[in-house]
Amino acid sequence: MGISKTAVFNEQQNKIAQYAKALAHPARVAIIEFLLKHKSCFCGELVEELPLSQSTISQHLRELKHAGLIKGEIEGPRIGYCIHEEAWEEARDVMLNLYASFAAKKNCC
């Protein structure tokens, strides 16, 4: 979706789409699971864990960072990554609100 089209949607809809896009690849889900388990890591650790090249993992890390779900800090010549706690909680809340808005109807489809 082009940048101009996102303006017609509200902030919450754009946030949900941004988080969903960031988690829409199994490699990114695996990276998030790794970070949740290990609290932090370097790209090289993910290369050892996942069956992907370093450049591919870097691209996935960039997408997760762009969505705000993770953050990275330079530590010498490497970048350490971890879950961005505030953004993670916000993502959880907006997704829970979306799911909580569902009301089952007996005569649907």
Coordinates of C-alpha atoms in Angstrom, one line a residue:
M1 CA 0.0 0.0 0.0
G2 CA 1.4 3.4 -0.9
I3 CA 2.1 6.0 1.7
S4 CA -0.7 8.2 0.5
K5 CA -3.3 5.5 1.0
T6 CA -2.4 4.9 4.6
A7 CA -3.7 8.4 5.4
V8 CA -7.3 7.4 4.8
F9 CA -7.1 4.9 7.7
N10 CA -7.0 5.7 11.4
E11 CA -3.9 5.4 13.5
Q12 CA -5.0 2.1 15.1
Q13 CA -5.7 0.5 11.8
N14 CA -2.3 1.5 10.5
K15 CA -0.6 0.2 13.6
I16 CA -2.3 -3.2 13.4
A17 CA -1.3 -3.4 9.7
Q18 CA 2.3 -2.5 10.5
Y19 CA 2.6 -5.1 13.3
A20 CA 0.8 -7.7 11.2
K21 CA 3.2 -7.1 8.3
A22 CA 6.2 -7.4 10.5
L23 CA 5.0 -10.7 11.8
A24 CA 3.8 -12.0 8.4
H25 CA 6.9 -14.1 7.7
P26 CA 7.8 -17.3 9.7
A27 CA 11.5 -16.2 9.9
R28 CA 10.5 -13.0 11.7
V29 CA 8.3 -15.0 14.1
A30 CA 11.3 -17.3 14.7
I31 CA 13.5 -14.3 15.4
I32 CA 10.9 -12.8 17.8
E33 CA 10.6 -16.2 19.6
F34 CA 14.4 -16.4 19.9
L35 CA 14.6 -12.9 21.3
L36 CA 11.8 -13.6 23.8
K37 CA 13.6 -16.7 25.0
H38 CA 17.2 -15.2 25.1
K39 CA 16.3 -11.6 25.9
S40 CA 18.9 -10.3 23.4
C41 CA 21.2 -11.5 20.6
F42 CA 23.5 -10.6 17.8
C43 CA 22.8 -11.4 14.1
G44 CA 25.5 -14.1 14.2
E45 CA 23.6 -16.0 16.8
L46 CA 20.5 -16.0 14.7
V47 CA 22.6 -17.3 11.7
E48 CA 23.6 -20.3 13.8
E49 CA 20.0 -20.8 14.9
L50 CA 18.0 -20.3 11.7
P51 CA 18.6 -21.9 8.3
L52 CA 19.0 -18.5 6.6
S53 CA 21.9 -16.5 5.4
Q54 CA 23.3 -13.5 7.4
S55 CA 22.0 -11.1 4.8
T56 CA 18.5 -12.5 4.9
I57 CA 18.4 -12.4 8.7
S58 CA 19.6 -8.8 8.5
Q59 CA 16.7 -7.9 6.2
H60 CA 14.2 -9.5 8.6
L61 CA 15.8 -7.7 11.6
R62 CA 15.4 -4.5 9.6
E63 CA 11.7 -5.1 9.1
L64 CA 11.1 -5.9 12.7
K65 CA 13.0 -2.8 13.8
H66 CA 11.1 -0.7 11.3
A67 CA 7.9 -1.9 12.8
G68 CA 9.3 -1.0 16.2
L69 CA 9.0 -4.5 17.7
I70 CA 12.7 -4.8 18.3
K71 CA 15.5 -2.4 18.9
G72 CA 19.2 -2.6 18.3
E73 CA 22.2 -1.1 20.1
I74 CA 25.7 -0.9 18.7
E75 CA 28.1 -2.9 20.8
G76 CA 31.5 -2.6 19.3
P77 CA 31.5 -3.7 15.7
R78 CA 28.1 -5.5 16.1
I79 CA 24.5 -4.6 16.9
G80 CA 22.7 -6.3 19.7
Y81 CA 19.0 -6.8 19.3
C82 CA 16.2 -7.1 21.8
I83 CA 12.4 -6.8 22.1
H84 CA 11.3 -3.2 22.3
E85 CA 9.2 -3.6 25.4
E86 CA 6.9 -0.6 25.1
A87 CA 6.2 -1.3 21.4
W88 CA 5.6 -5.0 22.2
E89 CA 3.0 -4.1 24.8
E90 CA 1.4 -1.7 22.5
A91 CA 1.2 -4.3 19.7
R92 CA -0.3 -6.8 22.1
D93 CA -2.9 -4.3 23.2
V94 CA -4.0 -3.2 19.7
M95 CA -4.2 -6.8 18.6
L96 CA -6.2 -7.9 21.7
N97 CA -8.6 -5.0 21.2
L98 CA -9.1 -6.1 17.6
Y99 CA -9.8 -9.7 18.7
A100 CA -11.9 -8.6 21.6
S101 CA -14.2 -6.6 19.3
F102 CA -15.5 -9.8 17.8
A103 CA -19.0 -10.8 18.8
A104 CA -20.2 -14.2 17.6
K105 CA -23.4 -14.3 15.6
K106 CA -25.5 -17.4 15.3
N107 CA -26.6 -16.9 11.7
C108 CA -23.4 -15.8 10.0
C109 CA -22.4 -17.3 6.7

